[in-house]
Amino acid sequence: MIMLEITNLHAGYAGLEVLRGIDISISPNEIVALIGPNGAGKSTVIKSIFNISDVTSGSIVYKGEEITDLHTHELIDFGISYVNQGRVIFSNLTVRENLEIGAELIRDRHVVEKNLSHVFRKFPVLKRKAGQLAYALSGGERQQLALGRALMQNPSLLLLDEPSLGLSPKLQKELFETISQLREDGLSILIVEQNAKKAIQIADKTYLLEDGKIALSGGKDIIKHEKIKNVYLGGRY
Amino acid sequence: MAVVAQLIINGLIAGSIYALVAAGFSLIFSTNKFMHFAHGSSVVIAGYLLFTFFSLWHIPFYLSCLLTVVLTGVLGVVLHRFVYLPLEKKNASTVVLLIASIGLLMLFQNLLQIIFSASVKTIGYVQVAQGVSLFGASITPLQIAIILLSFFLLILLYWFMKYTALGRNMRAIADNKELAEIIGIDHIKVASLSFFIGSALAGIAGILIGLEQNVYPTMGTMLIVKGFTGAVIGGIDFVPGSILGSYLLGLIENIGIWFIPSGYKDALSFALLFIFLLFRPQGLFGINKGVRK
Ligand SMILES: Nc1ncnc2c1ncn2[C@@H]1O[C@H](COP(=O)(O)OP(=O)(O)O)[C@@H](O)[C@H]1O
Ligand SMILES: [Mg+2]
């Protein structure tokens, strides 16, 4: 069975075509990485799944259902959660409010409480700082809060856009451990990363996106590919 | 001493009205990010609605008030849905929305003039009452009611914003609309709700000022300038800040006339407005780049 199947997707913004026919598939319980240079269209892939960018043609099928035209709340109800680029949180809300608002669409108070204690177990620092305004959090804590907020929605598929960007190597390491742990918990994850090496290491499958097209894809051994070696492991961009 | 007490009381009365107006204005601004100057229309239309229901049609007073407040709230939602939203859908800039809002303010002012004439209307529910004495100052029962009711409503608003899910969603949208959307909050619904609550508060201000003074077509314009100034002083996108700023404005205006002729009262608030816009646009308690200064 396939969790998410993107076929021949063309998408962009108001007339500007960014993605020019891409195919990506994600199986249950799989981490799929999407790497590539800045401006290649990585974020646009995630935004297309979340119906934020304009999809001009192609299909996006999730658990057998076409989701191309669904509204955000329907996607969330379906179990897709999105953590956007930049560790975005509500800085003027408390940590607890940031998490609770993640579960906005869940009506059952008990489920919300259960998810909250799950997130607090996963990220103890958020529990300690639950009552503080989120703007006081450090970069690493912000990323945990952004992840925690997405987990409050009970997702089966998590879309992560450059979660490691701007984090120290130590925090990056912790973050990738957390992400692997989430897969153990049963989630499927699509992760966009600029840290190609790390991404390939934790992913079951990696796609290289260049100029709106998939230039290369493969498993962990993709790391041995000439192109990846020469261009993407030389450094980060 | 009695004079000082009187000036402070007068300041509190004015501040209470300004705060009701400013709280709604700020609430609408924070979730919509444009200045709804037609908020002044909500104040004056409420005054005329009460005049129509109570003085012309003789509907019982409290029922008239209730109808007025609800209708004023609905008016705000109608403006949001049928004027601002269509403009926003066409990607109108905040300047265009601002101009539209000033246009609405003028339009309503003229409509009221056509329907009711430019002359002052008296609601006449409260008979001119002998003031009671407080610290040597004189205050009427209505004025006491204005101060207490505003205070109560603003506390209620604060509670709503802080402790309910809807209030939290309003703060979230004020903070980061894009993020609010990707977690599934319907920002149009929340924006409409803030128009309803904000306009209803303006309606209550309109009722109170209509009872305390009289009703006349330009009163909305006068009050939105004051509410706006109060909001700017306190911090335009931070509701509690704009409430405090408004009380401060009321006090400064009224204590100011201890030093300068009372005819310059309005000039004083304009001067304050410009000083803040120039030197501290985020206000005394405003939010600047996510950090409450
Ligand atoms: N909201 C937008 N409106 C118009 N163009 C956009 C928008 N977002 C991104 N783009 C353009 O789309 C292209 C791909 O962007 P993006 O998907 O963010 O790339 P990546 O995430 O790979 O760095 C870029 O050329 C960018 O300028
Ligand atoms: Mg990107």
Coordinates of N, CA and C in Angstrom, one line a residue, chain A residues 45-197:
Chain A
V45 N 6.6 21.7 -3.2 CA 6.1 20.3 -3.2 C 5.2 20.2 -2.0
I46 N 5.7 20.6 -0.8 CA 4.9 20.4 0.4 C 3.7 21.3 0.4
K47 N 3.9 22.5 -0.1 CA 2.7 23.5 -0.2 C 1.7 22.9 -1.2
S48 N 2.1 22.2 -2.2 CA 1.1 21.6 -3.1 C 0.3 20.5 -2.4
I49 N 1.0 19.7 -1.6 CA 0.2 18.7 -0.9 C -0.8 19.4 0.1
F50 N -0.4 20.5 0.6 CA -1.2 21.2 1.6 C -2.1 22.2 0.9
N51 N -2.2 22.1 -0.4 CA -3.1 23.0 -1.2 C -2.9 24.5 -0.9
I52 N -1.6 24.9 -0.8 CA -1.4 26.3 -0.6 C -0.9 26.9 -1.9
S53 N 0.0 26.1 -2.6 CA 0.4 26.6 -3.9 C -0.7 26.2 -5.0
D54 N -0.6 26.7 -6.2 CA -1.5 26.4 -7.2 C -1.1 25.2 -8.0
V55 N -1.9 24.1 -7.9 CA -1.6 22.9 -8.7 C -2.3 23.0 -10.0
T56 N -1.5 23.0 -11.1 CA -2.1 23.2 -12.4 C -2.5 21.8 -13.1
S57 N -1.7 20.8 -12.8 CA -2.1 19.5 -13.3 C -1.4 18.4 -12.5
G58 N -1.8 17.2 -12.7 CA -1.2 16.1 -12.0 C -2.1 15.7 -10.8
S59 N -1.7 14.6 -10.1 CA -2.6 14.2 -9.0 C -1.8 13.9 -7.7
I60 N -2.5 14.2 -6.6 CA -1.9 13.8 -5.3 C -2.9 12.9 -4.6
V61 N -2.5 11.7 -4.4 CA -3.5 10.7 -3.8 C -3.0 10.3 -2.5
Y62 N -3.8 10.4 -1.5 CA -3.4 10.0 -0.1 C -4.4 8.9 0.4
K63 N -3.8 7.8 0.8 CA -4.6 6.6 1.2 C -5.7 6.3 0.2
G64 N -5.4 6.4 -1.1 CA -6.4 6.1 -2.1 C -7.3 7.2 -2.5
E65 N -7.2 8.3 -1.8 CA -8.1 9.4 -2.2 C -7.4 10.6 -2.8
E66 N -8.0 11.2 -3.8 CA -7.5 12.4 -4.4 C -7.7 13.5 -3.4
I67 N -6.6 14.2 -3.1 CA -6.7 15.3 -2.1 C -6.3 16.7 -2.7
T68 N -6.2 16.7 -4.0 CA -5.6 18.0 -4.6 C -6.5 19.2 -4.2
D69 N -7.8 19.1 -4.1 CA -8.6 20.3 -3.9 C -9.1 20.4 -2.5
L70 N -8.6 19.6 -1.6 CA -9.2 19.7 -0.2 C -8.7 20.9 0.6
H71 N -9.6 21.3 1.5 CA -9.2 22.4 2.4 C -8.3 22.0 3.5
T72 N -7.6 22.9 4.1 CA -6.6 22.6 5.1 C -7.2 21.8 6.2
H73 N -8.4 22.2 6.7 CA -8.9 21.4 7.9 C -9.3 20.0 7.5
E74 N -9.6 19.8 6.2 CA -9.9 18.4 5.7 C -8.6 17.6 5.7
L75 N -7.5 18.2 5.2 CA -6.2 17.5 5.1 C -5.8 17.1 6.5
I76 N -6.0 18.0 7.5 CA -5.6 17.7 8.9 C -6.4 16.6 9.4
D77 N -7.7 16.7 9.2 CA -8.6 15.6 9.6 C -8.2 14.2 9.0
F78 N -7.7 14.3 7.8 CA -7.2 13.1 7.1 C -5.9 12.6 7.7
G79 N -5.2 13.4 8.5 CA -4.0 12.9 9.2 C -2.7 13.5 8.5
I80 N -2.8 14.6 7.8 CA -1.6 15.2 7.3 C -1.3 16.5 8.0
S81 N -0.1 16.6 8.6 CA 0.3 17.8 9.3 C 1.5 18.4 8.7
Y82 N 1.6 19.7 8.8 CA 2.6 20.4 8.1 C 3.4 21.3 9.1
V83 N 4.7 21.2 9.1 CA 5.5 22.1 9.9 C 6.3 22.9 8.9
N84 N 5.9 24.2 8.8 CA 6.6 25.0 7.8 C 8.0 25.5 8.1
Q85 N 8.6 26.0 7.1 CA 10.0 26.4 7.2 C 10.2 27.6 8.2
G86 N 11.2 27.5 9.0 CA 11.5 28.7 9.8 C 11.1 28.5 11.3
R87 N 10.8 27.3 11.7 CA 10.4 27.1 13.1 C 9.3 28.0 13.5
V88 N 8.3 28.1 12.7 CA 7.3 29.2 13.0 C 6.3 28.7 14.1
I89 N 6.2 29.6 15.1 CA 5.3 29.3 16.2 C 4.6 30.7 16.5
F90 N 3.6 30.6 17.3 CA 2.9 31.8 17.7 C 3.7 32.4 18.9
S91 N 4.5 33.4 18.7 CA 5.4 33.9 19.7 C 4.7 34.6 20.9
N92 N 3.5 35.1 20.6 CA 2.8 35.8 21.7 C 1.7 34.9 22.4
L93 N 1.8 33.6 22.1 CA 0.9 32.7 22.8 C 1.9 31.9 23.7
T94 N 1.3 31.3 24.8 CA 2.1 30.5 25.6 C 2.5 29.2 24.9
V95 N 3.4 28.5 25.5 CA 3.8 27.2 24.9 C 2.6 26.3 24.9
R96 N 1.9 26.2 26.0 CA 0.8 25.3 26.1 C -0.3 25.7 25.1
E97 N -0.5 27.0 24.9 CA -1.5 27.5 23.9 C -1.1 27.1 22.5
N98 N 0.2 27.2 22.3 CA 0.7 26.8 20.9 C 0.4 25.3 20.7
L99 N 0.5 24.5 21.7 CA 0.2 23.1 21.5 C -1.3 22.9 21.4
E100 N -2.0 23.5 22.3 CA -3.5 23.3 22.3 C -4.1 23.7 21.0
I101 N -3.6 24.8 20.5 CA -4.2 25.3 19.2 C -3.9 24.4 18.1
G102 N -2.8 23.6 18.2 CA -2.6 22.6 17.2 C -3.7 21.6 17.1
A103 N -4.4 21.3 18.2 CA -5.5 20.4 18.3 C -6.8 21.0 18.1
E104 N -6.8 22.2 17.6 CA -8.0 23.0 17.4 C -9.1 22.2 16.7
L105 N -8.8 21.4 15.8 CA -9.9 20.7 15.1 C -10.4 19.4 15.8
I106 N -9.7 19.1 16.9 CA -10.1 17.9 17.6 C -11.1 18.3 18.7
R107 N -12.3 17.8 18.6 CA -13.4 18.3 19.5 C -13.3 17.6 20.9
D108 N -12.8 16.3 20.9 CA -12.8 15.5 22.1 C -11.7 16.0 23.0
R109 N -12.1 16.6 24.2 CA -11.2 17.1 25.2 C -10.2 16.0 25.6
H110 N -10.7 14.8 25.8 CA -9.8 13.7 26.3 C -8.7 13.4 25.3
V111 N -9.0 13.4 24.0 CA -8.0 13.2 23.0 C -6.9 14.3 23.1
V112 N -7.4 15.5 23.2 CA -6.5 16.7 23.3 C -5.5 16.5 24.5
E113 N -6.1 16.2 25.6 CA -5.3 16.0 26.8 C -4.3 14.8 26.7
K114 N -4.7 13.8 26.0 CA -3.9 12.6 25.8 C -2.7 13.0 24.9
N115 N -3.0 13.7 23.8 CA -2.0 14.2 22.9 C -1.0 15.1 23.6
L116 N -1.6 16.0 24.4 CA -0.7 16.9 25.1 C 0.3 16.2 26.0
S117 N -0.2 15.2 26.8 CA 0.7 14.6 27.7 C 1.7 13.7 26.9
H118 N 1.3 13.2 25.7 CA 2.2 12.5 24.8 C 3.4 13.5 24.3
V119 N 3.0 14.7 23.9 CA 4.0 15.7 23.5 C 4.9 16.1 24.6
F120 N 4.3 16.3 25.8 CA 5.1 16.7 27.0 C 6.1 15.6 27.3
R121 N 5.7 14.3 27.1 CA 6.6 13.2 27.4 C 7.8 13.3 26.4
K122 N 7.4 13.5 25.2 CA 8.4 13.5 24.1 C 9.4 14.7 24.3
F123 N 8.8 15.9 24.6 CA 9.6 17.1 24.8 C 9.4 17.7 26.1
P124 N 10.2 17.2 27.1 CA 9.9 17.6 28.5 C 10.1 19.1 28.7
V125 N 11.0 19.7 27.9 CA 11.3 21.1 28.1 C 10.0 21.9 27.9
L126 N 9.2 21.4 27.0 CA 7.9 22.2 26.7 C 7.0 22.1 27.9
K127 N 7.0 21.0 28.6 CA 6.2 20.9 29.8 C 6.7 21.9 30.9
R128 N 8.0 21.9 31.0 CA 8.6 22.9 32.0 C 8.2 24.3 31.7
K129 N 8.2 24.6 30.4 CA 8.0 26.0 30.0 C 6.5 26.3 29.5
A130 N 5.6 25.4 29.9 CA 4.3 25.4 29.3 C 3.6 26.8 29.5
G131 N 3.8 27.4 30.6 CA 3.1 28.6 30.9 C 3.8 29.9 30.3
Q132 N 5.0 29.7 29.8 CA 5.7 30.9 29.3 C 5.3 31.3 27.9
L133 N 5.5 32.6 27.5 CA 5.2 33.0 26.2 C 6.3 32.4 25.3
A134 N 5.9 31.9 24.1 CA 6.8 31.2 23.2 C 8.0 32.0 22.7
Y135 N 7.8 33.3 22.7 CA 8.9 34.1 22.1 C 10.2 33.9 22.9
A136 N 10.1 33.5 24.2 CA 11.3 33.4 25.0 C 12.0 32.0 24.7
L137 N 11.5 31.2 23.9 CA 12.1 29.9 23.6 C 13.4 30.0 22.8
S138 N 14.3 29.1 23.0 CA 15.5 29.1 22.1 C 15.2 28.4 20.8
G139 N 16.1 28.4 19.9 CA 15.9 27.9 18.5 C 15.5 26.4 18.6
G140 N 16.2 25.6 19.4 CA 15.9 24.2 19.5 C 14.5 23.9 20.1
E141 N 14.2 24.7 21.1 CA 12.9 24.6 21.8 C 11.8 25.0 20.8
R142 N 12.1 26.0 20.0 CA 11.0 26.4 19.0 C 10.7 25.3 18.1
Q143 N 11.8 24.6 17.6 CA 11.6 23.5 16.7 C 10.8 22.4 17.3
Q144 N 11.1 22.1 18.6 CA 10.3 21.1 19.4 C 8.9 21.5 19.5
L145 N 8.7 22.8 19.7 CA 7.3 23.3 19.8 C 6.6 23.2 18.5
A146 N 7.2 23.5 17.4 CA 6.6 23.4 16.1 C 6.3 21.9 15.8
L147 N 7.2 21.0 16.1 CA 6.9 19.6 15.9 C 5.8 19.1 16.8
G148 N 5.9 19.6 18.1 CA 4.9 19.2 19.1 C 3.5 19.6 18.6
R149 N 3.4 20.8 18.1 CA 2.1 21.4 17.7 C 1.5 20.5 16.5
A150 N 2.4 20.0 15.6 CA 1.9 19.2 14.5 C 1.5 17.8 15.1
L151 N 2.2 17.3 16.1 CA 1.9 16.0 16.7 C 0.5 16.1 17.4
M152 N 0.2 17.3 17.9 CA -1.1 17.4 18.6 C -2.3 17.1 17.6
Q153 N -2.0 17.1 16.3 CA -3.1 16.8 15.4 C -3.2 15.3 15.1
N154 N -2.5 14.5 15.8 CA -2.6 13.0 15.5 C -2.3 12.7 14.1
P155 N -1.2 13.1 13.5 CA -1.0 12.9 12.1 C -0.5 11.5 11.8
S156 N -0.8 11.0 10.5 CA -0.1 9.8 10.1 C 1.0 10.1 9.1
L157 N 0.8 11.3 8.5 CA 1.9 11.8 7.6 C 2.3 13.2 8.0
L158 N 3.6 13.3 8.2 CA 4.1 14.6 8.7 C 5.0 15.2 7.6
L159 N 4.7 16.5 7.3 CA 5.5 17.2 6.2 C 6.4 18.2 6.9
L160 N 7.7 18.0 6.8 CA 8.6 18.9 7.5 C 9.4 19.7 6.6
D161 N 9.4 21.0 6.6 CA 10.1 21.8 5.7 C 11.4 22.4 6.4
E162 N 12.5 21.8 6.0 CA 13.8 22.3 6.6 C 13.9 22.5 8.1
P163 N 13.5 21.4 8.8 CA 13.5 21.5 10.3 C 14.9 21.8 10.9
S164 N 16.0 21.5 10.2 CA 17.3 21.6 10.9 C 17.9 23.0 10.6
L165 N 17.3 23.7 9.7 CA 17.9 25.0 9.3 C 18.2 25.9 10.5
G166 N 19.5 26.3 10.6 CA 19.8 27.3 11.6 C 20.1 26.7 13.0
L167 N 20.0 25.3 13.1 CA 20.2 24.7 14.4 C 21.7 24.3 14.5
S168 N 22.2 24.3 15.7 CA 23.6 23.9 16.0 C 23.7 22.4 15.6
P169 N 24.9 21.9 15.3 CA 25.1 20.5 15.0 C 24.5 19.6 16.1
K170 N 24.7 20.0 17.3 CA 24.2 19.1 18.4 C 22.7 19.0 18.4
L171 N 22.1 20.2 18.2 CA 20.6 20.2 18.1 C 20.1 19.5 16.9
Q172 N 20.9 19.6 15.8 CA 20.5 18.9 14.6 C 20.5 17.4 14.8
K173 N 21.5 16.9 15.5 CA 21.6 15.5 15.8 C 20.4 15.1 16.6
E174 N 20.1 15.8 17.6 CA 18.9 15.5 18.4 C 17.6 15.5 17.6
L175 N 17.5 16.5 16.7 CA 16.3 16.6 15.9 C 16.1 15.4 15.0
F176 N 17.2 15.0 14.4 CA 17.1 13.8 13.5 C 16.8 12.5 14.3
E177 N 17.3 12.5 15.5 CA 17.0 11.3 16.3 C 15.5 11.3 16.6
T178 N 15.0 12.5 16.9 CA 13.5 12.7 17.2 C 12.7 12.2 16.0
I179 N 13.2 12.6 14.8 CA 12.4 12.3 13.6 C 12.4 10.8 13.4
S180 N 13.6 10.2 13.6 CA 13.6 8.7 13.4 C 12.7 8.1 14.4
Q181 N 12.7 8.6 15.6 CA 11.8 8.1 16.7 C 10.3 8.2 16.3
L182 N 10.0 9.3 15.6 CA 8.6 9.5 15.2 C 8.2 8.4 14.2
R183 N 9.1 8.0 13.4 CA 8.9 6.9 12.4 C 8.6 5.6 13.2
E184 N 9.5 5.4 14.2 CA 9.2 4.2 15.1 C 7.8 4.2 15.7
D185 N 7.4 5.5 16.0 CA 6.0 5.6 16.6 C 4.9 5.3 15.5
G186 N 5.3 5.1 14.3 CA 4.3 4.8 13.3 C 4.0 5.8 12.2
L187 N 4.7 7.0 12.3 CA 4.4 8.0 11.3 C 5.1 7.8 10.0
S188 N 4.5 8.4 8.9 CA 5.3 8.5 7.7 C 5.7 10.0 7.6
I189 N 6.9 10.2 7.1 CA 7.4 11.6 7.1 C 8.0 12.0 5.8
L190 N 7.6 13.1 5.3 CA 8.3 13.7 4.2 C 9.1 14.9 4.7
I191 N 10.4 14.8 4.5 CA 11.3 15.8 5.1 C 12.1 16.5 4.0
V192 N 11.9 17.9 3.9 CA 12.7 18.7 3.0 C 14.0 19.1 3.8
E193 N 15.1 18.9 3.3 CA 16.3 19.2 4.0 C 17.4 19.9 3.2
Q194 N 18.2 20.8 3.8 CA 19.4 21.3 3.1 C 20.6 20.5 3.6
N195 N 20.5 19.8 4.7 CA 21.5 19.0 5.2 C 21.4 17.6 4.5
A196 N 21.9 17.5 3.3 CA 21.7 16.3 2.4 C 22.2 15.1 3.1
K197 N 23.4 15.1 3.7 CA 23.9 13.9 4.2 C 23.1 13.3 5.3

